[in-house]
Amino acid sequence: RATIAVIFAVSAAVTGTIFALDGRYTARIFLLAVIALPSWFIGTLIGGSVASKIDQRQFRSVVLVLLAITGISTLVFAL
């Protein structure tokens, strides 16, 4: 979980920076991001509490299946 969280965080930071430099963000988007921050923080706290109660093998299997589905759908929509 930690590895995938770091990958998503780095990806989001890089993408966000590129979009900001490209001028794709508006004041409304920044406002919505600020409004979403409390939900992100609360979700992180709840996720940390629930994580210890989830079977690691099952979680890994679900994540791998979801990653495979994401990869396949990305390929399908790219064609």
Short mmCIF file of C-alpha atoms in Angstrom, two decimals, residues 9-69:
data_model
loop_
_atom_site.label_atom_id
_atom_site.label_comp_id
_atom_site.label_asym_id
_atom_site.label_seq_id
_atom_site.Cartn_x
_atom_site.Cartn_y
_atom_site.Cartn_z
CA ALA A 9 1.41 10.94 -5.00
CA VAL A 10 4.43 11.45 -7.26
CA SER A 11 2.29 10.99 -10.37
CA ALA A 12 -0.24 13.52 -9.12
CA ALA A 13 2.49 16.02 -8.22
CA VAL A 14 4.18 15.73 -11.62
CA THR A 15 0.89 15.88 -13.53
CA GLY A 16 -0.34 18.79 -11.42
CA THR A 17 2.87 20.72 -12.02
CA ILE A 18 2.75 20.12 -15.77
CA PHE A 19 -0.90 21.16 -15.93
CA ALA A 20 -0.23 24.28 -13.86
CA LEU A 21 2.69 25.29 -16.08
CA ASP A 22 0.49 24.70 -19.13
CA GLY A 23 -2.21 27.01 -17.73
CA ARG A 24 -4.91 24.34 -17.50
CA TYR A 25 -5.92 25.24 -13.96
CA THR A 26 -8.44 27.97 -13.26
CA ALA A 27 -9.35 29.71 -10.01
CA ARG A 28 -12.40 27.44 -9.77
CA ILE A 29 -10.26 24.31 -9.96
CA PHE A 30 -7.99 25.62 -7.19
CA LEU A 31 -11.05 26.42 -5.06
CA LEU A 32 -12.45 22.91 -5.56
CA ALA A 33 -9.07 21.42 -4.63
CA VAL A 34 -8.96 23.43 -1.41
CA ILE A 35 -12.53 22.39 -0.58
CA ALA A 36 -11.59 18.72 -1.14
CA LEU A 37 -8.59 18.81 1.22
CA PRO A 38 -10.57 18.10 4.43
CA SER A 39 -12.16 15.02 2.82
CA TRP A 40 -8.74 13.80 1.75
CA PHE A 41 -7.39 14.25 5.27
CA ILE A 42 -10.36 12.47 6.88
CA GLY A 43 -10.14 9.64 4.34
CA THR A 44 -6.44 9.23 5.11
CA LEU A 45 -7.15 8.96 8.83
CA ILE A 46 -9.97 6.45 8.34
CA GLY A 47 -7.89 4.46 5.85
CA GLY A 48 -5.06 4.21 8.34
CA SER A 49 -7.42 2.82 10.97
CA VAL A 50 -9.06 0.33 8.63
CA ALA A 51 -5.81 -0.83 6.97
CA SER A 52 -4.78 -3.01 9.91
CA LYS A 53 -8.07 -4.92 9.69
CA ILE A 54 -7.74 -5.86 6.00
CA ASP A 55 -6.15 -9.13 4.90
CA GLN A 56 -2.94 -8.19 3.08
CA ARG A 57 -3.06 -11.02 0.53
CA GLN A 58 -6.64 -10.28 -0.44
CA PHE A 59 -5.89 -6.56 -0.67
CA ARG A 60 -2.89 -7.24 -2.92
CA SER A 61 -5.01 -9.44 -5.18
CA VAL A 62 -7.71 -6.80 -5.49
CA VAL A 63 -5.15 -4.08 -6.25
CA LEU A 64 -3.46 -6.19 -8.92
CA VAL A 65 -6.80 -6.94 -10.59
CA LEU A 66 -7.76 -3.26 -10.53
CA LEU A 67 -4.38 -2.28 -11.98
CA ALA A 68 -4.81 -4.84 -14.76
CA ILE A 69 -8.31 -3.53 -15.53
#
